[in-house]
PDB file of C-alpha atoms in Angstrom:
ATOM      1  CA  UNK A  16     -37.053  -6.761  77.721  1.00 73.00           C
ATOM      2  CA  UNK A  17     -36.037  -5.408  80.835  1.00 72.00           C
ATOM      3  CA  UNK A  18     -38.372  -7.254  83.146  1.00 76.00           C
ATOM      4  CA  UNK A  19     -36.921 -10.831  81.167  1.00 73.00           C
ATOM      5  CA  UNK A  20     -33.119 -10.164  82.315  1.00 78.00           C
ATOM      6  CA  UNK A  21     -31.612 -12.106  85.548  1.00 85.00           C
ATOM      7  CA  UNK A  22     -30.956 -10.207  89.037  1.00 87.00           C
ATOM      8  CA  UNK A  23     -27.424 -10.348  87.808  1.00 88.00           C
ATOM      9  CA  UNK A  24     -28.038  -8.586  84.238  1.00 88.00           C
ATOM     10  CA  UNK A  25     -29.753  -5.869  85.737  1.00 90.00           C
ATOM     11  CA  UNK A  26     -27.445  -4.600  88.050  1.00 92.00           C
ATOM     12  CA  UNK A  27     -24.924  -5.113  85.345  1.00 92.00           C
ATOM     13  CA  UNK A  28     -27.035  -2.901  83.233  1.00 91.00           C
ATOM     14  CA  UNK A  29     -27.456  -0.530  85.701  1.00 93.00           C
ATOM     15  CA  UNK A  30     -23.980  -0.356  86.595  1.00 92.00           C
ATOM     16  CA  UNK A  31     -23.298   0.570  83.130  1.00 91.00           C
ATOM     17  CA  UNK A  32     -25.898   3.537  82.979  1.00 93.00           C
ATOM     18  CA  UNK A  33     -24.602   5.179  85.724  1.00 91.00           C
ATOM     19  CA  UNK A  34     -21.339   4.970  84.590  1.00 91.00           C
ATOM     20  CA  UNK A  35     -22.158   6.777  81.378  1.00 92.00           C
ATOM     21  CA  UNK A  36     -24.319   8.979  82.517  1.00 91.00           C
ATOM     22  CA  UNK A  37     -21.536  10.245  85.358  1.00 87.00           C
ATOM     23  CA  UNK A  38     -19.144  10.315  81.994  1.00 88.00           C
ATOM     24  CA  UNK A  39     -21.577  12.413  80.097  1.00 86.00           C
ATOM     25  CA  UNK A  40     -21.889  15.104  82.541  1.00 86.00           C
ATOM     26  CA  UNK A  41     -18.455  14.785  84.192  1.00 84.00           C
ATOM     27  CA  UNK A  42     -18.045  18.300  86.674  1.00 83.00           C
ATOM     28  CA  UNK A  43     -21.784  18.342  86.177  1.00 86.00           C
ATOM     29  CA  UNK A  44     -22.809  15.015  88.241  1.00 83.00           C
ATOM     30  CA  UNK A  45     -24.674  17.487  90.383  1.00 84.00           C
ATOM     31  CA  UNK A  46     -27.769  17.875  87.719  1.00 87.00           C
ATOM     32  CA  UNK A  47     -28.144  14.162  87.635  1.00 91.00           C
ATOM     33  CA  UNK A  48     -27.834  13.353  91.397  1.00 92.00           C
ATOM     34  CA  UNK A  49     -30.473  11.556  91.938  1.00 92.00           C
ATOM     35  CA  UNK A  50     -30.584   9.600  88.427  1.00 93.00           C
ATOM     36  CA  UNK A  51     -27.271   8.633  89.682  1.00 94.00           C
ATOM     37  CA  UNK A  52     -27.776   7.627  93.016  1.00 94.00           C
ATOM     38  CA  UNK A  53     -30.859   5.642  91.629  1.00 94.00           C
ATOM     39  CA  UNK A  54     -28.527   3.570  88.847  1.00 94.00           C
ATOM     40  CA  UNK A  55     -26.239   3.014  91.550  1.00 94.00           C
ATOM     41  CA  UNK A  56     -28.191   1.691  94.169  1.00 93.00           C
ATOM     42  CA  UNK A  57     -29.990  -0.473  91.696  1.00 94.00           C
ATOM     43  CA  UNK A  58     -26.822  -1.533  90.784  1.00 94.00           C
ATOM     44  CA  UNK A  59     -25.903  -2.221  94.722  1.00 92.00           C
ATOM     45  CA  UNK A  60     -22.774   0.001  94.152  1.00 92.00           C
ATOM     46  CA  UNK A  61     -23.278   1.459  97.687  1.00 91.00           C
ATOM     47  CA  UNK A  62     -20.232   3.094  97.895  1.00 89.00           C
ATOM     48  CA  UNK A  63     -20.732   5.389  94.827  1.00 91.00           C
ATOM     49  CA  UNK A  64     -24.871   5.290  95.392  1.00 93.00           C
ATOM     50  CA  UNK A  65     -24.631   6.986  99.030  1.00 93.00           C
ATOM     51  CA  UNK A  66     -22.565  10.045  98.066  1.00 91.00           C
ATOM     52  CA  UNK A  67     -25.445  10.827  95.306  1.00 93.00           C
ATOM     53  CA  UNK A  68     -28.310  10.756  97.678  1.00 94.00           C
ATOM     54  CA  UNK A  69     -26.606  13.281  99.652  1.00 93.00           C
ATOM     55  CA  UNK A  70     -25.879  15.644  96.964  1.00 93.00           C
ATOM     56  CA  UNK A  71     -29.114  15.447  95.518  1.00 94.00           C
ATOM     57  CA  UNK A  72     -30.790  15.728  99.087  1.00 94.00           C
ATOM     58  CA  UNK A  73     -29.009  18.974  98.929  1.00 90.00           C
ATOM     59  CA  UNK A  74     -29.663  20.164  96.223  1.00 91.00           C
ATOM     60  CA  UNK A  75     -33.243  20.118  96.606  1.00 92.00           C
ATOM     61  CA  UNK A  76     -32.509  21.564 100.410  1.00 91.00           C
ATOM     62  CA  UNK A  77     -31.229  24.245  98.753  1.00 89.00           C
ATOM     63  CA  UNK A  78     -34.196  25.321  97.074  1.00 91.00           C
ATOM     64  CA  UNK A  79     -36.639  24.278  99.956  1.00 91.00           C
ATOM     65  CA  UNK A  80     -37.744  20.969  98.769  1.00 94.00           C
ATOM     66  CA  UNK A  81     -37.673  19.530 101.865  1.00 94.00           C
ATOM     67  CA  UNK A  82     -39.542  16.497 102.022  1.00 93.00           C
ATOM     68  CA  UNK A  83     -37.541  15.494  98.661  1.00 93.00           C
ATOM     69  CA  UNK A  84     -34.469  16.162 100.573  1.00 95.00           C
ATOM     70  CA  UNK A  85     -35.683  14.487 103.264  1.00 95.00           C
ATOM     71  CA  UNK A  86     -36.680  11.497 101.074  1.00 94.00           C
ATOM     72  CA  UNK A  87     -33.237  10.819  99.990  1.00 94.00           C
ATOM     73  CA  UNK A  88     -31.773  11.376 102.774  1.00 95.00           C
ATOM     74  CA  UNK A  89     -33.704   8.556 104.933  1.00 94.00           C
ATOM     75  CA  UNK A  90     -32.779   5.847 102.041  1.00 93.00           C
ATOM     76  CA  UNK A  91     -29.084   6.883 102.234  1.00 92.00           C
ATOM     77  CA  UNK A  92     -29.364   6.493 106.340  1.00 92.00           C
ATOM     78  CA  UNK A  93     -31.235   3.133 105.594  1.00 92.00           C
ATOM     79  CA  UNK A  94     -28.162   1.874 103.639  1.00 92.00           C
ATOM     80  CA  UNK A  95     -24.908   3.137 105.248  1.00 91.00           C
ATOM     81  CA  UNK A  96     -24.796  -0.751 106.366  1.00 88.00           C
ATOM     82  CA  UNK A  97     -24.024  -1.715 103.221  1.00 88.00           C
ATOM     83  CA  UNK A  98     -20.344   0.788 102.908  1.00 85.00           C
ATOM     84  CA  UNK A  99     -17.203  -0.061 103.113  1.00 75.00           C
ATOM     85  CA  UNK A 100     -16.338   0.842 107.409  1.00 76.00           C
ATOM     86  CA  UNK A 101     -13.874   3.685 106.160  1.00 71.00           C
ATOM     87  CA  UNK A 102     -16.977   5.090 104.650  1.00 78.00           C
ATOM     88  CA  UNK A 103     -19.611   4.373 107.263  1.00 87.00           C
ATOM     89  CA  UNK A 104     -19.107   7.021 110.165  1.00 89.00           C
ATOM     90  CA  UNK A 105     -18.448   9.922 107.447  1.00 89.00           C
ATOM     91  CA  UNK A 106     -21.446   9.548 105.152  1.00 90.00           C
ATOM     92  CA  UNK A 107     -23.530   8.736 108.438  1.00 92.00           C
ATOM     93  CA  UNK A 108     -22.568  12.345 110.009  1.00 94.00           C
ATOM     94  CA  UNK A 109     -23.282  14.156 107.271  1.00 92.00           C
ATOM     95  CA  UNK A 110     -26.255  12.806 106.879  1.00 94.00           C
ATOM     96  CA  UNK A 111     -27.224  12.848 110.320  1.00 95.00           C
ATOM     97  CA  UNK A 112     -26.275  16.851 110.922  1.00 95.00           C
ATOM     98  CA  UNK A 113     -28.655  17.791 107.184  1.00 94.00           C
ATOM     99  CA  UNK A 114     -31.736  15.286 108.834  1.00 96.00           C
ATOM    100  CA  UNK A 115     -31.504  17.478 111.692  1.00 96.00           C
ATOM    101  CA  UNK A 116     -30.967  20.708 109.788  1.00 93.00           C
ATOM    102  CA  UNK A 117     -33.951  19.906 107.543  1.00 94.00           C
ATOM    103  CA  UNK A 118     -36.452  19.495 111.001  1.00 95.00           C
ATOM    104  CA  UNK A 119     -35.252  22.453 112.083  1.00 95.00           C
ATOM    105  CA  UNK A 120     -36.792  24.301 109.480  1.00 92.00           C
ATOM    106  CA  UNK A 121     -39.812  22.091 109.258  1.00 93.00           C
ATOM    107  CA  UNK A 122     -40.824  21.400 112.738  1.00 94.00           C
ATOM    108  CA  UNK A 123     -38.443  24.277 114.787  1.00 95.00           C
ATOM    109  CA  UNK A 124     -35.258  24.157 117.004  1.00 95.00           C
ATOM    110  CA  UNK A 125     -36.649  22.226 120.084  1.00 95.00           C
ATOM    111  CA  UNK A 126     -38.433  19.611 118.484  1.00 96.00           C
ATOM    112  CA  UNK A 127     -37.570  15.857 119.350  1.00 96.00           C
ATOM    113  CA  UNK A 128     -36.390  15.129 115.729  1.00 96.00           C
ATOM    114  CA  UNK A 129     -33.967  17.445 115.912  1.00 96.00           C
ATOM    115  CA  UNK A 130     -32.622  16.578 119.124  1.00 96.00           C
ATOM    116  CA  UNK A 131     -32.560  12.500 118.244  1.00 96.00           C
ATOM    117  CA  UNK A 132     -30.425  13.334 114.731  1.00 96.00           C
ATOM    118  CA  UNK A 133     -27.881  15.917 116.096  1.00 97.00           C
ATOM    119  CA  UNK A 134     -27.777  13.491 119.284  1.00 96.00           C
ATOM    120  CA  UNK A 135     -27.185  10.380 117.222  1.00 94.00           C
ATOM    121  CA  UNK A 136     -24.678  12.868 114.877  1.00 95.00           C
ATOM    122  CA  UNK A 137     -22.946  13.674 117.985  1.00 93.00           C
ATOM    123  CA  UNK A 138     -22.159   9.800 119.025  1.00 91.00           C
ATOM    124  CA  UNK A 139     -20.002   9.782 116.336  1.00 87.00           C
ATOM    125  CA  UNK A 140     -16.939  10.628 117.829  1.00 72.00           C
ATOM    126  CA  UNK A 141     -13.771   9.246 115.291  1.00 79.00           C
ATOM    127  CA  UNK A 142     -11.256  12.107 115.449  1.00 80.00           C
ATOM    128  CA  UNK A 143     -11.105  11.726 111.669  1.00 83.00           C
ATOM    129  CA  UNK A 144     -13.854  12.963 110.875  1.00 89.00           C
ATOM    130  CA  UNK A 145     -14.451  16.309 109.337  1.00 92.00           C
ATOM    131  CA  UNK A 146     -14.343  18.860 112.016  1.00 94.00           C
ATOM    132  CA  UNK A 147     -16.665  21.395 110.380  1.00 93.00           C
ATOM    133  CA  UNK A 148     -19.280  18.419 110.316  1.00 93.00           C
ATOM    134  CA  UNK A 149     -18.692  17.316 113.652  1.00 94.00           C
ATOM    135  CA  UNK A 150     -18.792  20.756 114.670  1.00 96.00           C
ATOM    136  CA  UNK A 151     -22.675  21.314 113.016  1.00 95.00           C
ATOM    137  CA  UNK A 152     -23.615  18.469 114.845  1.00 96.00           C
ATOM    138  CA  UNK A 153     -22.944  19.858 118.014  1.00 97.00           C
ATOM    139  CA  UNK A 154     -23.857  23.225 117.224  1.00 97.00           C
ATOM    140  CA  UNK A 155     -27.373  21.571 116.001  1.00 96.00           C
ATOM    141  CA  UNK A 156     -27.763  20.294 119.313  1.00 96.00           C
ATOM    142  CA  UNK A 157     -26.695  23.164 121.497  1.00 97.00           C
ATOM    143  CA  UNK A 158     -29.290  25.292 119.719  1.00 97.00           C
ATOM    144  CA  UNK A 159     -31.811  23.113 121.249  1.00 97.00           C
ATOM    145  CA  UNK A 160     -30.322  23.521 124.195  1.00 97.00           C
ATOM    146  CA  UNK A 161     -30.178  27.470 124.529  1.00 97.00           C
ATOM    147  CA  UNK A 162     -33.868  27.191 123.273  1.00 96.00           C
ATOM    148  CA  UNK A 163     -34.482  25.033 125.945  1.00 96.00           C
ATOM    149  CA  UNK A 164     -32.908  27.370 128.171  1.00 95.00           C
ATOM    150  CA  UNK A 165     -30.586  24.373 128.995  1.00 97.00           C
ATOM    151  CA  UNK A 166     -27.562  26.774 129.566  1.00 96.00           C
ATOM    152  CA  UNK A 167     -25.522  24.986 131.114  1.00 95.00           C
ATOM    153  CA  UNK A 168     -25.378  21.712 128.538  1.00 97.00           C
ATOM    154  CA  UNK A 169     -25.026  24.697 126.120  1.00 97.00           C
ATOM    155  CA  UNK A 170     -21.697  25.872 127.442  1.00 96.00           C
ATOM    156  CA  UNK A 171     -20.477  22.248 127.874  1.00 97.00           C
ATOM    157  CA  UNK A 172     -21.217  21.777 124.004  1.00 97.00           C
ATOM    158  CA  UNK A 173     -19.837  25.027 123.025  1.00 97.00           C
ATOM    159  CA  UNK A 174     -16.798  24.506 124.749  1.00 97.00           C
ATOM    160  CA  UNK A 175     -16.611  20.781 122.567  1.00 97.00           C
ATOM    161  CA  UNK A 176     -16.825  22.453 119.378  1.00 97.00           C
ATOM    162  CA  UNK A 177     -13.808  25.295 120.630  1.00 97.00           C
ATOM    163  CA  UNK A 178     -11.641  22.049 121.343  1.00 96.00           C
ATOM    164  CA  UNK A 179     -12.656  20.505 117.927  1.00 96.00           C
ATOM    165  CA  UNK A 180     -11.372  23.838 116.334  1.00 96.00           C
ATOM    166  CA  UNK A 181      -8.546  24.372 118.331  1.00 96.00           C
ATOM    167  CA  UNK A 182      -7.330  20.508 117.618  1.00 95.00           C
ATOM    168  CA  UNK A 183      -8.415  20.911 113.741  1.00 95.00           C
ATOM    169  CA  UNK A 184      -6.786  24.331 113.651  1.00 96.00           C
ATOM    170  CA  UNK A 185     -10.018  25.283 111.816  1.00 95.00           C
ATOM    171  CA  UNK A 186     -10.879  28.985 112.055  1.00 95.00           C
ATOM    172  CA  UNK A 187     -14.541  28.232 110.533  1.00 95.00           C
ATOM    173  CA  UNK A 188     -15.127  25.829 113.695  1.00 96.00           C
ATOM    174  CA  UNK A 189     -13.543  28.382 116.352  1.00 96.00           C
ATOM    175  CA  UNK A 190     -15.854  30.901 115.113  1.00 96.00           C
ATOM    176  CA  UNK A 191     -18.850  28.770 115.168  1.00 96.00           C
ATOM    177  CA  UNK A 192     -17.617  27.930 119.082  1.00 97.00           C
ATOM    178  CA  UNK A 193     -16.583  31.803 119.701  1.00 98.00           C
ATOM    179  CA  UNK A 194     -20.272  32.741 118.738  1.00 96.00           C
ATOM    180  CA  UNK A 195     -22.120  29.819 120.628  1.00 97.00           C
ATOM    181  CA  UNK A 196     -19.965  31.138 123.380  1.00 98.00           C
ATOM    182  CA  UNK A 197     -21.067  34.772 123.482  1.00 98.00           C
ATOM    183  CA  UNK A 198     -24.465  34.055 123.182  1.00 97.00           C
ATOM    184  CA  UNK A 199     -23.972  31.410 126.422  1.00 96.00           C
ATOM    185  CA  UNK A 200     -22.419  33.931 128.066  1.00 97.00           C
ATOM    186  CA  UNK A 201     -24.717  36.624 127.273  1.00 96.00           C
ATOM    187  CA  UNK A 202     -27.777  34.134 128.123  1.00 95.00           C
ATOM    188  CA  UNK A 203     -26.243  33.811 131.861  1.00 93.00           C
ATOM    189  CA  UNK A 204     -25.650  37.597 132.400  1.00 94.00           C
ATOM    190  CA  UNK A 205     -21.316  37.413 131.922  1.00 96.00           C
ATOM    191  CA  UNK A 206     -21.646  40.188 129.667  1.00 96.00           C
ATOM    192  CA  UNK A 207     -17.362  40.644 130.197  1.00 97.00           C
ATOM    193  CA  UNK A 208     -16.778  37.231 128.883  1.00 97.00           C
ATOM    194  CA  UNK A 209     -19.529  38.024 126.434  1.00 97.00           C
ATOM    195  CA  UNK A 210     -17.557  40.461 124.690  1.00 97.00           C
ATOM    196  CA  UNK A 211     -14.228  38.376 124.815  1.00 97.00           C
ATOM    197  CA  UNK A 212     -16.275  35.756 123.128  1.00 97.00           C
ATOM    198  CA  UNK A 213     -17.870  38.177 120.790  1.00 97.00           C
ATOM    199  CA  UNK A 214     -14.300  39.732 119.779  1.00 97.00           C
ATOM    200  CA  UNK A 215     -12.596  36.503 119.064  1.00 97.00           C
ATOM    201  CA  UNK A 216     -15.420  35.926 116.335  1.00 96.00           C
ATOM    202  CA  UNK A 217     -14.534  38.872 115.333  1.00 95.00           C
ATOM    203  CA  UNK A 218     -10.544  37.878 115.053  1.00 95.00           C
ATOM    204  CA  UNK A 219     -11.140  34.422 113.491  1.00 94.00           C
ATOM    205  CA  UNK A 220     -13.912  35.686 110.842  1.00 93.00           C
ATOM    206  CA  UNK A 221     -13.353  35.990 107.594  1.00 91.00           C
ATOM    207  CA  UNK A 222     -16.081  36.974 105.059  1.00 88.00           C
ATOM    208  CA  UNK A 223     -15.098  35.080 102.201  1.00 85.00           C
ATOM    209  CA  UNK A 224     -16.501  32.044 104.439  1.00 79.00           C
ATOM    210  CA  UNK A 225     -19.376  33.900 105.146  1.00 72.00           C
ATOM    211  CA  UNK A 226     -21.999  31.305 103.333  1.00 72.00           C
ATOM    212  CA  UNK A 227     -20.339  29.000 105.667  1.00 72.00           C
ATOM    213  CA  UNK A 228     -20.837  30.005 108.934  1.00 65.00           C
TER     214      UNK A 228
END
């Protein structure tokens, strides 16, 4: 029966699947991500198909299915085209900054995946935009960078993320910057700025954030 409906029908029928299925497990969407984002998409509801991808790309992050993760997350980048602009720079960052957090643990900190997604992550520059997100996207790419022994790029990227906290008034961001800053510092022998560094992590930290750090 299916394969006999119009183009039309079945994105109509779709459409209506998804939106059940989100009703049925309302505050639970999360254990059907990826039936969602499937319904969606088929459905060419882009705006409501993109957000599922993400969270069920993370979802299987989260318990180390990568290359599932990974999966989704490519066919959400493929697609961004097709959101609303208010959308578009958002959804891309975030799923820029888990691409490149997913090749770090699959292929280590220096390789040139990692560098191209937290480099194309960090072109994304709207003020707007979540500063803890923007800040993982430069922290992604100055771990290459200390890796790489590139300390001076480091500090330059370090230094971004302390402005993006200090204009965000985000003490999860300054922390991240305070402790890319002390191991800089450290890196280049300022041990006395090291421990200035080290001590506003210290100031700023707060363990109930801890997972997010």
């Amino acid at each position: 029966l299916y394969n006999e409906l119009g183009v039309g029908e079945r994105m109509s029928l779709h459409a209506d699947v998804a939106e059940l299925m989100a009703s049925l497990h309302e505050g639970r969407n999360i254990e059907v991500a990826s039936q969602l984002a499937y319904h969606f998409a088929m459905a060419e509801d882009w705006d409501n198909a993109l957000p599922h991808y993400l969270a069920a790309a993370k979802r299987y992050h989260t318990v180390g299915a990568y290359s599932d993760a990974l999966e989704y997350l490519q066919i959400a980048l493929g697609n961004i085209e097709h959101l609303a602009d208010a959308n578009k720079e958002a959804i891309a960052l975030e799923t820029l900054v888990t691409i490149g957090g997913i090749h770090q643990a699959l292929k280590g900190y220096t390789h040139p995946d990692v560098e191209q997604s937290f480099s194309r992550a960090c072109e994304l520059t709207d003020s707007s935009l979540d500063p803890v997100q923007r800040a993982a996207a430069l922290y992604g790419l100055w771990t290459l960078k200390l890796f790489n022994l590139e300390l001076d790029d480091a500090d330059k990227l370090a230094r971004d993320i302390e402005r993006i906290g200090d204009a965000a008034d985000d003490d999860l961001v300054r922390v991240i910057a305070y402790r890319s800053l002390a191991n800089g510092q450290y890196q280049l022998g300022k041990l006395d700025e090291t421990i200035r560094y080290a001590n506003q992590v210290v100031e700023y930290y707060d363990p109930d954030k801890a997972p997010e750090y």
